[in-house]
PDB file of C-alpha atoms in Angstrom:
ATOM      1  CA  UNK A   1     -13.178 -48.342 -17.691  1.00 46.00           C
ATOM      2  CA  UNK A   2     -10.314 -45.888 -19.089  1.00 49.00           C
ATOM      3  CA  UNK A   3      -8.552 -43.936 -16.972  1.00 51.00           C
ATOM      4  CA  UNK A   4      -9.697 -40.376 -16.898  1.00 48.00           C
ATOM      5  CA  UNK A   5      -7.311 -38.824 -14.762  1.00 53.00           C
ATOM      6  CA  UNK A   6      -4.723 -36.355 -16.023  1.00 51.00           C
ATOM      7  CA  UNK A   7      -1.782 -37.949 -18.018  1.00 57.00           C
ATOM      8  CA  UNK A   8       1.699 -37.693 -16.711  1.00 54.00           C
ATOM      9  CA  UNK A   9       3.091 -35.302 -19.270  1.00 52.00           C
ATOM     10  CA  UNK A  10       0.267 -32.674 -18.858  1.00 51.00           C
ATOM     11  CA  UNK A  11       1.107 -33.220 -15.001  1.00 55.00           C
ATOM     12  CA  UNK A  12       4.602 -32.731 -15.577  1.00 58.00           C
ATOM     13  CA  UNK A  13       4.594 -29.702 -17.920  1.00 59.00           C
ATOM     14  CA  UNK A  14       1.928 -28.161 -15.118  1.00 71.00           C
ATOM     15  CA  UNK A  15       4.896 -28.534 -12.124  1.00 72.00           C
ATOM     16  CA  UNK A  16       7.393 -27.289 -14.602  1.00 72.00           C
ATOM     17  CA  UNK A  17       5.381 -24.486 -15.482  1.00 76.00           C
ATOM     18  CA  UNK A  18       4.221 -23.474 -11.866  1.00 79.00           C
ATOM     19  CA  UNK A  19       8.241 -24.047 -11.166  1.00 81.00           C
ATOM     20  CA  UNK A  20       8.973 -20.976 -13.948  1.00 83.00           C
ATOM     21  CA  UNK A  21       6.469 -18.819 -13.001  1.00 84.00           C
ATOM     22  CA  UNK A  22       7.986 -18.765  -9.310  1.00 84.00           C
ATOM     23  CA  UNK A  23      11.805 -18.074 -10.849  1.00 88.00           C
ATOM     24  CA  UNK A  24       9.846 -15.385 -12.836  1.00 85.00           C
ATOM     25  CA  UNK A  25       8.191 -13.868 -10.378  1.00 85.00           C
ATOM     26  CA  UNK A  26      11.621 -13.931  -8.259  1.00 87.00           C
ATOM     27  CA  UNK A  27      13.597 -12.393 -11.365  1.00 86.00           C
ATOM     28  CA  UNK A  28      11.500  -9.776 -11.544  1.00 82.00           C
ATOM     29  CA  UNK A  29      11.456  -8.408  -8.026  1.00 83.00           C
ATOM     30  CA  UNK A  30      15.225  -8.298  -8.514  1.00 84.00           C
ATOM     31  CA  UNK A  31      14.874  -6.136 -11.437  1.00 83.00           C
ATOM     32  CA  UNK A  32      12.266  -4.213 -10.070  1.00 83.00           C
ATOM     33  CA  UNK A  33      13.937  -3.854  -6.013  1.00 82.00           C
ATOM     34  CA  UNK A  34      16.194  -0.710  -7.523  1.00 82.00           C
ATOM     35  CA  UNK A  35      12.775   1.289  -8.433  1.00 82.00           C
ATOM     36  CA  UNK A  36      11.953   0.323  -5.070  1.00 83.00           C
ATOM     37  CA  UNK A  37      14.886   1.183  -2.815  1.00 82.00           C
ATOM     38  CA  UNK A  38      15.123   4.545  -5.057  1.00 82.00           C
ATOM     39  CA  UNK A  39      11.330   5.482  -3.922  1.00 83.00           C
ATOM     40  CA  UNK A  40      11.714   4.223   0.160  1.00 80.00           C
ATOM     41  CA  UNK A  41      15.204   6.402  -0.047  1.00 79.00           C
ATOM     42  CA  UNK A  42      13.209   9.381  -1.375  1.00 79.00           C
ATOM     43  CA  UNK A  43      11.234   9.956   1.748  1.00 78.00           C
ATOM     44  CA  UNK A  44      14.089   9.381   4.065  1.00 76.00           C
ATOM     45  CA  UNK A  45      16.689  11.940   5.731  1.00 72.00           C
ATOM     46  CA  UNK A  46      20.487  11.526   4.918  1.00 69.00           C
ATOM     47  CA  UNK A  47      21.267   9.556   8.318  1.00 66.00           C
ATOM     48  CA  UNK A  48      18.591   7.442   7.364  1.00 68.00           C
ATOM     49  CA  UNK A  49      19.547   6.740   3.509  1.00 71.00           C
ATOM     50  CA  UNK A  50      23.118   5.735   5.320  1.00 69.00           C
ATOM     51  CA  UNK A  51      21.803   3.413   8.334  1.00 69.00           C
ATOM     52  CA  UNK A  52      19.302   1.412   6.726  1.00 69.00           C
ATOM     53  CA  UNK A  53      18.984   1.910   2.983  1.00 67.00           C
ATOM     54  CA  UNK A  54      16.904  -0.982   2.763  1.00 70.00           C
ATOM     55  CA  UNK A  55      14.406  -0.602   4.475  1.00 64.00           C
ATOM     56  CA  UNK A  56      12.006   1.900   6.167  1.00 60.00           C
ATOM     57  CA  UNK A  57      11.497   1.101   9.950  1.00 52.00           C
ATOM     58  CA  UNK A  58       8.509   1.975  12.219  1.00 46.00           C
ATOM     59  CA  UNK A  59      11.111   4.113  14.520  1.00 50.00           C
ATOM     60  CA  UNK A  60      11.614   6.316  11.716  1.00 55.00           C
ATOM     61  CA  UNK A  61       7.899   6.401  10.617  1.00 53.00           C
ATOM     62  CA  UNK A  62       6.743   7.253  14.241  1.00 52.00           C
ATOM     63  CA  UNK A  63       9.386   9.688  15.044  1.00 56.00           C
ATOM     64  CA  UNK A  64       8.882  11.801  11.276  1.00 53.00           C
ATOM     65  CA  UNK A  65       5.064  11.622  12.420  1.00 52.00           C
ATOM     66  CA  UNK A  66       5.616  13.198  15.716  1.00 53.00           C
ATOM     67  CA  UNK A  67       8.129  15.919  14.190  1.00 57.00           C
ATOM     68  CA  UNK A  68       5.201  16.614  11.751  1.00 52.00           C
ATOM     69  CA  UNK A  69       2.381  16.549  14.513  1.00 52.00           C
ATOM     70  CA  UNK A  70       4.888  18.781  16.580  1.00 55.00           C
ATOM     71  CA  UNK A  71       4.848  21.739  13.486  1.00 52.00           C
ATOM     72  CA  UNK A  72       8.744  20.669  12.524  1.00 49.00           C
ATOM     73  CA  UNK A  73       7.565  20.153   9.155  1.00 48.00           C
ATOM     74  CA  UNK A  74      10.975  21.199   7.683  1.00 47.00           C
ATOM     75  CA  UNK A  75      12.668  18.021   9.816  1.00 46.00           C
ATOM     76  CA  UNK A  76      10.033  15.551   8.782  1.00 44.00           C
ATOM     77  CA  UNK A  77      11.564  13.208   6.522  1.00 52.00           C
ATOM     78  CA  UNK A  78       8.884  13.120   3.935  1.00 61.00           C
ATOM     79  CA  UNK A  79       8.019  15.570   1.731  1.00 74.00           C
ATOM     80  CA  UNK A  80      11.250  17.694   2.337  1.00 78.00           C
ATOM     81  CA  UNK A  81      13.850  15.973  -0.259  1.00 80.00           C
ATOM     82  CA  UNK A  82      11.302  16.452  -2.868  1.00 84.00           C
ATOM     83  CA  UNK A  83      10.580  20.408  -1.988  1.00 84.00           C
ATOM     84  CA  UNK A  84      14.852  20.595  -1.649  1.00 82.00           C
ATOM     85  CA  UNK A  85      14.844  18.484  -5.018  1.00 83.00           C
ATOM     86  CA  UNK A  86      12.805  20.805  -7.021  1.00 86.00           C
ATOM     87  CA  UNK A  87      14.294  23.899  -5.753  1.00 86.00           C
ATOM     88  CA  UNK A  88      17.798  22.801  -6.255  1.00 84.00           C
ATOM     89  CA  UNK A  89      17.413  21.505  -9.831  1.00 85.00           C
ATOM     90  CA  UNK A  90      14.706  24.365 -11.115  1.00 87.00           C
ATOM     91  CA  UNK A  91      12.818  20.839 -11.649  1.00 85.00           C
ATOM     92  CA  UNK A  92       9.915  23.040 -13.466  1.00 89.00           C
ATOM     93  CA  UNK A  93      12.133  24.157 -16.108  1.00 91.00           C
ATOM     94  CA  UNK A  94      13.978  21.234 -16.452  1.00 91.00           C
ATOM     95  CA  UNK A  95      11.242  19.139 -16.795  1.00 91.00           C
ATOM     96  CA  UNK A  96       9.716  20.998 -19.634  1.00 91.00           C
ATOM     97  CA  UNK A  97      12.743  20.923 -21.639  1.00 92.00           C
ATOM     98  CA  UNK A  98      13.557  17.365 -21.083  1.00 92.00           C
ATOM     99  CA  UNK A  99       9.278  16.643 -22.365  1.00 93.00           C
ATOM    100  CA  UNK A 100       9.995  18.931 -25.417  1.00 95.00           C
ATOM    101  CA  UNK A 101      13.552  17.257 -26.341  1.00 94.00           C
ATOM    102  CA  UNK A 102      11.151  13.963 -26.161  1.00 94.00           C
ATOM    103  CA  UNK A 103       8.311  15.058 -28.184  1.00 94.00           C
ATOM    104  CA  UNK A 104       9.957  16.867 -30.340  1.00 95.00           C
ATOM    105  CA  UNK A 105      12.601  13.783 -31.560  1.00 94.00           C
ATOM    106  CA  UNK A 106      10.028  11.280 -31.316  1.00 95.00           C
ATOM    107  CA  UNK A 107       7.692  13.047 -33.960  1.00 95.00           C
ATOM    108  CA  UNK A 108      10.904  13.826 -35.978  1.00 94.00           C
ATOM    109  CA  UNK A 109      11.640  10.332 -36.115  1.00 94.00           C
ATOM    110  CA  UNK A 110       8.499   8.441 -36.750  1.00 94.00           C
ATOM    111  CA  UNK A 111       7.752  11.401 -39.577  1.00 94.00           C
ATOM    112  CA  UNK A 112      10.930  10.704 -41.730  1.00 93.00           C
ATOM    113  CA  UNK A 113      11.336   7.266 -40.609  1.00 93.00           C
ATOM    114  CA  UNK A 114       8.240   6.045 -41.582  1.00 93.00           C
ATOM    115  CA  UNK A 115       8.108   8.206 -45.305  1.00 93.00           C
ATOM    116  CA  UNK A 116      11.791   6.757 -45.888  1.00 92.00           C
ATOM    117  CA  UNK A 117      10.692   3.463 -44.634  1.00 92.00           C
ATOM    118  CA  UNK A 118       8.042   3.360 -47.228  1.00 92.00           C
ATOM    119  CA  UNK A 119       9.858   4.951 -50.224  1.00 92.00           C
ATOM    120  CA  UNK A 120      12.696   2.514 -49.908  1.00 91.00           C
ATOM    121  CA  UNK A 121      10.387  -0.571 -49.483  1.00 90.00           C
ATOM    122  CA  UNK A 122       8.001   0.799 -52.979  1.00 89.00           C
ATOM    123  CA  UNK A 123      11.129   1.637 -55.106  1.00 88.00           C
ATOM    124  CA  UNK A 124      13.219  -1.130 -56.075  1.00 85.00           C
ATOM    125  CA  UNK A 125      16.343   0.923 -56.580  1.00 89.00           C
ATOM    126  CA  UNK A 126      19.954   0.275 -55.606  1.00 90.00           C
ATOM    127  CA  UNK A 127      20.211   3.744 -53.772  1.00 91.00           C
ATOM    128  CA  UNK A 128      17.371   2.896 -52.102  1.00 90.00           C
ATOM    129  CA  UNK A 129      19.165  -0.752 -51.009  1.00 90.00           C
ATOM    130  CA  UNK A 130      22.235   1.043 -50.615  1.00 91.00           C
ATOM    131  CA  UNK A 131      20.099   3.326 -48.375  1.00 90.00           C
ATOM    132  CA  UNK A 132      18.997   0.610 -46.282  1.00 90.00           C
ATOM    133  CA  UNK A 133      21.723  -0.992 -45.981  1.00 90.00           C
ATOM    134  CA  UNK A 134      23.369   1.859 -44.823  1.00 89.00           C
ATOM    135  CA  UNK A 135      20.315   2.497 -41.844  1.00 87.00           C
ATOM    136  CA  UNK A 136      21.297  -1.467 -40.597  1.00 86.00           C
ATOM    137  CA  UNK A 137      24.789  -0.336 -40.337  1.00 87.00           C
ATOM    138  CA  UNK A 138      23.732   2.323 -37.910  1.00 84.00           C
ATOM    139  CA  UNK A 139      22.108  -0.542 -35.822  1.00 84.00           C
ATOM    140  CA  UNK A 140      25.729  -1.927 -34.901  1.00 84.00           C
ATOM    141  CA  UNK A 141      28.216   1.164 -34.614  1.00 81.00           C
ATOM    142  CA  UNK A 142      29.291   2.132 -31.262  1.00 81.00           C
ATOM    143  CA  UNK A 143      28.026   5.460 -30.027  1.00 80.00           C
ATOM    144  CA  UNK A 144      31.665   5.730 -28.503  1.00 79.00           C
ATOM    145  CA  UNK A 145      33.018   6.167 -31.920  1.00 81.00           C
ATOM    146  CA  UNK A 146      31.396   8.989 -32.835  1.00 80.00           C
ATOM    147  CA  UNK A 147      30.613  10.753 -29.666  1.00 80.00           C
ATOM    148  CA  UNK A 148      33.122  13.502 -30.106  1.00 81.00           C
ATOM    149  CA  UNK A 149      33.320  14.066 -34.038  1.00 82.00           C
ATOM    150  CA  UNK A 150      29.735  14.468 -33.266  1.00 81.00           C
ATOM    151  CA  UNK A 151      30.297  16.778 -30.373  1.00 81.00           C
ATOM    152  CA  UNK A 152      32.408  19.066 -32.534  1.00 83.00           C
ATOM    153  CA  UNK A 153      30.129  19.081 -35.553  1.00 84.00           C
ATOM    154  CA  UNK A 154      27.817  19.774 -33.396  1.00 82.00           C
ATOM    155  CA  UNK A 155      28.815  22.780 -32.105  1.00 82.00           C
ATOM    156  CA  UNK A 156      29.757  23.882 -35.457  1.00 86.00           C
ATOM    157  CA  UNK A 157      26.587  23.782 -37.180  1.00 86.00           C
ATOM    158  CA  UNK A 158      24.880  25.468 -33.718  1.00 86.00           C
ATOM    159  CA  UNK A 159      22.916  22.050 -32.709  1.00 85.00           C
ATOM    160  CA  UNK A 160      23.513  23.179 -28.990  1.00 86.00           C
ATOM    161  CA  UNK A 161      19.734  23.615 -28.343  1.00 90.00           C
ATOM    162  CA  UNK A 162      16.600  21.929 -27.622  1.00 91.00           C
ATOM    163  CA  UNK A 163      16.052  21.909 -31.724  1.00 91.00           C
ATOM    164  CA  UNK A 164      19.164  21.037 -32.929  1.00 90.00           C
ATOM    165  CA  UNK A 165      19.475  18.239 -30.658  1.00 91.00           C
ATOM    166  CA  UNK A 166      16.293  16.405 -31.722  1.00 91.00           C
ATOM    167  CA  UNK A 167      18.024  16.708 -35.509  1.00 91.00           C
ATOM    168  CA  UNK A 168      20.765  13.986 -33.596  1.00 91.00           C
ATOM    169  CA  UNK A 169      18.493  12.200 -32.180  1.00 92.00           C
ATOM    170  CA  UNK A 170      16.897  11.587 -35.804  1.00 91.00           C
ATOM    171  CA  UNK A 171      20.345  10.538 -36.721  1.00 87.00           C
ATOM    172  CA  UNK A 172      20.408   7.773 -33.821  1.00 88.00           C
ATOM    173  CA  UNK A 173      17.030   7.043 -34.126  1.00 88.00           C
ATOM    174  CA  UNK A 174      16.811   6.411 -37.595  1.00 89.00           C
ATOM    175  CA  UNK A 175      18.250   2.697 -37.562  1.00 89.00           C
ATOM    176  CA  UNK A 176      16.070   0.966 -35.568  1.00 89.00           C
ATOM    177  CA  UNK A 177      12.692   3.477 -36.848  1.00 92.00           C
ATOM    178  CA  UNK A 178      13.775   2.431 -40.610  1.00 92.00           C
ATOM    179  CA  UNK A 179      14.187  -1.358 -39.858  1.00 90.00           C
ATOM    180  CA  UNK A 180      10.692  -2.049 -38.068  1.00 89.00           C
ATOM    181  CA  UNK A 181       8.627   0.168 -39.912  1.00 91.00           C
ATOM    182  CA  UNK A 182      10.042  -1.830 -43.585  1.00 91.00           C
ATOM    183  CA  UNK A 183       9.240  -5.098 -42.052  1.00 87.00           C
ATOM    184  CA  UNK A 184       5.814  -4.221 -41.471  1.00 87.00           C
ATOM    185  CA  UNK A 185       5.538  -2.182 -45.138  1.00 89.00           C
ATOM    186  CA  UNK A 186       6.681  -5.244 -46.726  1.00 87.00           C
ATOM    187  CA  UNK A 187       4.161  -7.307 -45.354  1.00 84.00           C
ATOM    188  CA  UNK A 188       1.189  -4.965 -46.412  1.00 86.00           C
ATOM    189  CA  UNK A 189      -0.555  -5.937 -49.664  1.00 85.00           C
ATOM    190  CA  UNK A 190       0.209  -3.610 -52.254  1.00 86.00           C
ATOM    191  CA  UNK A 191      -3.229  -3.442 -53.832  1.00 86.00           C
ATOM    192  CA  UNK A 192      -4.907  -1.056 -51.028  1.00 85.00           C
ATOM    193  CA  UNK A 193      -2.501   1.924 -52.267  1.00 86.00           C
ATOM    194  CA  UNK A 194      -3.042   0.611 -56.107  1.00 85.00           C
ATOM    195  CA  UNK A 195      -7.115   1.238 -55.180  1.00 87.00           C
ATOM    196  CA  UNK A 196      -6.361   4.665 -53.655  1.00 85.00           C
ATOM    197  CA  UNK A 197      -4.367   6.180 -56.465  1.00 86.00           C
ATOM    198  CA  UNK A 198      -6.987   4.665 -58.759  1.00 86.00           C
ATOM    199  CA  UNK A 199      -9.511   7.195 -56.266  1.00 84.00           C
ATOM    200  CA  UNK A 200      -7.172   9.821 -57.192  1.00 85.00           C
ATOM    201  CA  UNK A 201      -4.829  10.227 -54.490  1.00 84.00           C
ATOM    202  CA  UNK A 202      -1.185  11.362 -54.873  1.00 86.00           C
ATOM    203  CA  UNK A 203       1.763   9.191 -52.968  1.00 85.00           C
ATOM    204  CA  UNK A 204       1.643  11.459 -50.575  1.00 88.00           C
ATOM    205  CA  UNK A 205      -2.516  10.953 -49.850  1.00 88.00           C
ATOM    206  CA  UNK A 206      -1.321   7.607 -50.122  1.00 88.00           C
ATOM    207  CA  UNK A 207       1.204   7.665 -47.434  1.00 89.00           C
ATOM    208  CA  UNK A 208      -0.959   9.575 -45.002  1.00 89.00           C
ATOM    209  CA  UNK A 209      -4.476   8.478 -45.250  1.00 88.00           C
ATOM    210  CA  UNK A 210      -3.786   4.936 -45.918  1.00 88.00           C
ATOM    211  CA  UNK A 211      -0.503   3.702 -45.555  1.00 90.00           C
ATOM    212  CA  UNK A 212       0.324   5.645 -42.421  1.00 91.00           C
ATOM    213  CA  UNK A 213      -2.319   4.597 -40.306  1.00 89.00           C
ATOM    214  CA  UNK A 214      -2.379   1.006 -40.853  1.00 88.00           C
ATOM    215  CA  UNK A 215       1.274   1.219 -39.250  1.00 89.00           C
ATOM    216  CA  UNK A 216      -0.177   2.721 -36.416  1.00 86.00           C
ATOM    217  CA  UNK A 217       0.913  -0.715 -34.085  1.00 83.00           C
ATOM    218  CA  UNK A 218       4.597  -0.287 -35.199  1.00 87.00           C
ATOM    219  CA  UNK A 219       4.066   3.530 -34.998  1.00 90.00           C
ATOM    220  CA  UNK A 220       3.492   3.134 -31.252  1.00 86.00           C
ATOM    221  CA  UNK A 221       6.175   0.447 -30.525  1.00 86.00           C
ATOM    222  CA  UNK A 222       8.694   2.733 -32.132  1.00 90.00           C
ATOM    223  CA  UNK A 223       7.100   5.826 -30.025  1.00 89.00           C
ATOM    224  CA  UNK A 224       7.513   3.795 -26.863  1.00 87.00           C
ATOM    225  CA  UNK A 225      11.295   2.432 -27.358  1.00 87.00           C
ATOM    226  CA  UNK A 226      12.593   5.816 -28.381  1.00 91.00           C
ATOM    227  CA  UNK A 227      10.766   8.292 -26.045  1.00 90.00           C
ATOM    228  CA  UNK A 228      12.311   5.392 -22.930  1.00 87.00           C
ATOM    229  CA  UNK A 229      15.592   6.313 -24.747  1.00 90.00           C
ATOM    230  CA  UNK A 230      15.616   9.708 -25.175  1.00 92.00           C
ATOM    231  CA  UNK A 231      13.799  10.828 -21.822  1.00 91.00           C
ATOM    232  CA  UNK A 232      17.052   8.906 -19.835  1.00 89.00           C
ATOM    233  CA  UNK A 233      19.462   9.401 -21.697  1.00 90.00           C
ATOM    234  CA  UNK A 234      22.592  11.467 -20.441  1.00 89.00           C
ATOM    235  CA  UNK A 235      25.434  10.991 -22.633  1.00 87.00           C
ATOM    236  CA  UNK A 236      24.160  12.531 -25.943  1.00 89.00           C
ATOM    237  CA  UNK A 237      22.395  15.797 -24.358  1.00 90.00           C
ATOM    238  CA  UNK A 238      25.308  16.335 -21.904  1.00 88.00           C
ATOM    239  CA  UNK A 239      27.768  15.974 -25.292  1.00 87.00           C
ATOM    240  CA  UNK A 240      25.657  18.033 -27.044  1.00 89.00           C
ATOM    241  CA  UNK A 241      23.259  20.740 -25.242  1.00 88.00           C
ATOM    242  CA  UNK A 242      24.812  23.738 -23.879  1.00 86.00           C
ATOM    243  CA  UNK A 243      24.039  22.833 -20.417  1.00 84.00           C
ATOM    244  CA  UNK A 244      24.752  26.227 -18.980  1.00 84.00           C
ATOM    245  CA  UNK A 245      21.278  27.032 -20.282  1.00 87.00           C
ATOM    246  CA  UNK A 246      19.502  23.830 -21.047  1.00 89.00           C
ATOM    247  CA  UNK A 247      19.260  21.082 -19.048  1.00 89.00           C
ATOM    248  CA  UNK A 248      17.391  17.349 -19.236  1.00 91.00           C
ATOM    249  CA  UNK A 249      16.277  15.692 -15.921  1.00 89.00           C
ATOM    250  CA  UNK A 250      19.458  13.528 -15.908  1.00 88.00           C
ATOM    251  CA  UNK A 251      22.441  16.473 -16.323  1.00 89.00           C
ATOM    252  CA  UNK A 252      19.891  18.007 -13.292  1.00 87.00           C
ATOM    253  CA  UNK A 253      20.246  15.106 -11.098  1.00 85.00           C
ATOM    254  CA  UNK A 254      24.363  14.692 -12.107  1.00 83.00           C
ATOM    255  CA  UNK A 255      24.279  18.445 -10.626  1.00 80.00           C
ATOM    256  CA  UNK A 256      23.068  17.763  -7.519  1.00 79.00           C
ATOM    257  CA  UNK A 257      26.531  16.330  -6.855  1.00 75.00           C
ATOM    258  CA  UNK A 258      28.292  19.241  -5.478  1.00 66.00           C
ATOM    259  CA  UNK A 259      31.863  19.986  -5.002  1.00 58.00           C
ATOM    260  CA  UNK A 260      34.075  17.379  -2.772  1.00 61.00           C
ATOM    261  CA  UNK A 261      31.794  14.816  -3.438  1.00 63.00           C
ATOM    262  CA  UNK A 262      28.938  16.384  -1.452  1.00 73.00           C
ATOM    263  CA  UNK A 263      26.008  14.313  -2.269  1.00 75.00           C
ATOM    264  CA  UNK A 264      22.315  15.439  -1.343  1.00 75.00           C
ATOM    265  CA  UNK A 265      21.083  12.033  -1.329  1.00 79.00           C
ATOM    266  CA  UNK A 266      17.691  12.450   0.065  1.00 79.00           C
ATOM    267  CA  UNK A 267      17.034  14.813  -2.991  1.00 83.00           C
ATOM    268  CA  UNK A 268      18.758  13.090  -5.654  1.00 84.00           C
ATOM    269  CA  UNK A 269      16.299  10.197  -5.042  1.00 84.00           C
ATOM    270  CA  UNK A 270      13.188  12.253  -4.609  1.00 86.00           C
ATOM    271  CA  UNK A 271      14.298  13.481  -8.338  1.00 87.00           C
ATOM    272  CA  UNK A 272      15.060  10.061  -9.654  1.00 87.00           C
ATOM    273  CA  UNK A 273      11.160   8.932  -8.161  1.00 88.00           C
ATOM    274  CA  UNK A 274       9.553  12.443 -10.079  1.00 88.00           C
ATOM    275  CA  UNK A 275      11.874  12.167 -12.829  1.00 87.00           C
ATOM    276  CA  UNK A 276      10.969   8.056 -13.515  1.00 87.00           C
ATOM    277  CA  UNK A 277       7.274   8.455 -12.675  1.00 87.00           C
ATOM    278  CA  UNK A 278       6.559   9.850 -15.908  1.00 86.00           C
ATOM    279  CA  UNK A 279       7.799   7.165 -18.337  1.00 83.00           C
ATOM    280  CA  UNK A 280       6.499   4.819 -15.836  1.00 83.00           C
ATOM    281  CA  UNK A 281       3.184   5.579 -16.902  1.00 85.00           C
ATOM    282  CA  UNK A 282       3.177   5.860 -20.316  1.00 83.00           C
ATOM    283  CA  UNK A 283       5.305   2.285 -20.464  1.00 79.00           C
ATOM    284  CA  UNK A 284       2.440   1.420 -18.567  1.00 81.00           C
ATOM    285  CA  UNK A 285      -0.713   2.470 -20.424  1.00 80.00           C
ATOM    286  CA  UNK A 286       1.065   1.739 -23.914  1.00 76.00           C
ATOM    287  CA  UNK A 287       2.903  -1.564 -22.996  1.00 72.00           C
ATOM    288  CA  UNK A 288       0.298  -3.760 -25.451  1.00 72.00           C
ATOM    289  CA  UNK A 289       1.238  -2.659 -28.085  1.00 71.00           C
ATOM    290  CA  UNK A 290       5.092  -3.024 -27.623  1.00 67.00           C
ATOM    291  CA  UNK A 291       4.507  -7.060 -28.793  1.00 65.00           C
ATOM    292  CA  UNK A 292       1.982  -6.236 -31.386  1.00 64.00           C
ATOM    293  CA  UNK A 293       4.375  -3.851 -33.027  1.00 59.00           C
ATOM    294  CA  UNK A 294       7.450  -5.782 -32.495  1.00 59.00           C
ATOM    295  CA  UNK A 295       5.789  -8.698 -34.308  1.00 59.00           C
ATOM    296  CA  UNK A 296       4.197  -6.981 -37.007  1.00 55.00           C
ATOM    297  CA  UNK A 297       7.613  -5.348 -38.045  1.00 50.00           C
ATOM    298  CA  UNK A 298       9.380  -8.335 -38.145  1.00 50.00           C
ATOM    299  CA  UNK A 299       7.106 -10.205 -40.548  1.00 49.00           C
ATOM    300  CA  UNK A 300       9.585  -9.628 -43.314  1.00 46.00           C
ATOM    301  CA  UNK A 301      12.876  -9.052 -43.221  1.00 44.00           C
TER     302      UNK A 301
END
């Protein structure tokens, strides 16, 4: 009778994959313990953050309970750093103009990104390889180099503002936007736009009842990647904006450092929590299509 049993190399691939998914799982709570610490810290008081930063013990859990239960609501080390967070960074107003710097760079990229994309993948010229080329480049140079020619020309051409900062962003953007959205154009067959201009649509019809939403995968990749960079980022805005009258949720959080390195800790990490919830989110209720996209833009090179 043969031997039914599981063979020795399925066995052995099954330990070696139960092995990885335990280093895994390890490797991940490491990257994950910052978040973590960030959001216990957040609740705490500023002895607290400084005693045990680590953890949250039931001596301070029982004694902020009884403080609330005894109407000190101000001393309870809850809900406190976030009310002294909000007030000390205008949060409100900060907030909005950090989500409107987002939105508003992320639609300017995937809009000119994605009609470049397509006119340098359907005509075969050399500016348009020249062009390319020249969107790769920006892939690979430093943002160090630039940072303060583009500070100066900044300020020169008035790009201190909400606006004019989402015209950089394009700029910085542009690169990686250009690159995955060609893949993907390459790899569409060319006869769907032959049969709509045969319907009678113009290229631009073209473009933005056909071609446009077929990209819709790579679309949202590129929307996820570059709304996770602009929403953190501090350099560029804090180069750029005139920060005595707009400010993005990470120049707000630098402020809360105050003069002789006088730290409100308690409400810099109640900010960091509100000010990371957000993005947390939408990673999480677009993160499928992050693979999809990535793969469908790199089809062709």
């Amino acid at each position: 009778m043969k031997d039914l049993s599981t063979p020795k190399a399925v066995k052995r691939y099954s330990a070696f994959d139960n092995v990885l998914t335990v280093i895994l799982a390890i490797v991940s709570l490491l990257w994950i313990s910052p978040i973590l610490i960030v959001f216990m810290n957040s609740f705490k008081r500023k002895a607290y953050i400084f005693r045990n930063p680590f953890s949250i013990s039931a001596y301070e859990l029982s004694e902020g309970f009884d403080k609330w239960m005894s109407g000190v609501k101000k001393s309870w080390f809850g809900l406190q750093n976030y009310i002294n967070g909000i007030n000390k960074t205008d949060l409100i107003k900060v907030f909005g103009t950090s989500l409107f710097i987002t939105i508003f760079s992320v639609f300017l990229i995937i809009l000119c990104c994605s009609m470049t994309a397509y006119y340098i993948t359907r005509v075969k010229t050399r500016f348009t390889k020249i062009f390319y080329l020249l969107c790769l480049f920006s892939m690979i140079v430093p943002f160090q180099m630039v940072m303060f020619t583009l500070s100066k020309f900044a300020n020169m051409l008035n790009l201190s503002n909400p606006v004019g900062i989402g015209i950089v962003y394009l700029g910085f953007g542009a690169g990686l936007a250009v690159f995955m959205y060609t893949g993907f154009i390459k790899s569409m067959p060319i006869d769907i736009e032959e049969a709509a201009m045969i319907d009678g649509c113009t290229p631009i019809q073209t473009f933005f009842e056909v071609v446009f939403p077929i990209m819709k995968p790579t679309t949202i990749t590129i929307g996820i990647l570059e709304t996770m960079w602009i929403w953190n980022d501090y350099l560029l805005p804090s180069l750029v904006l005139n920060i005595n009258k707009y400010r993005t949720i990470p120049i707000a959080v630098q402020f809360l450092k105050q003069s002789h390195g006088i730290i409100d800790w308690g409400a810099m990490m109640a900010v960091l929590v509100l000010a990371i919830l957000p993005i947390i989110i939408f990673y999480l209720v677009a993160q499928k299509y992050i693979i999809e996209g990535v793969m469908a833009g790199a089809v062709k090179g």
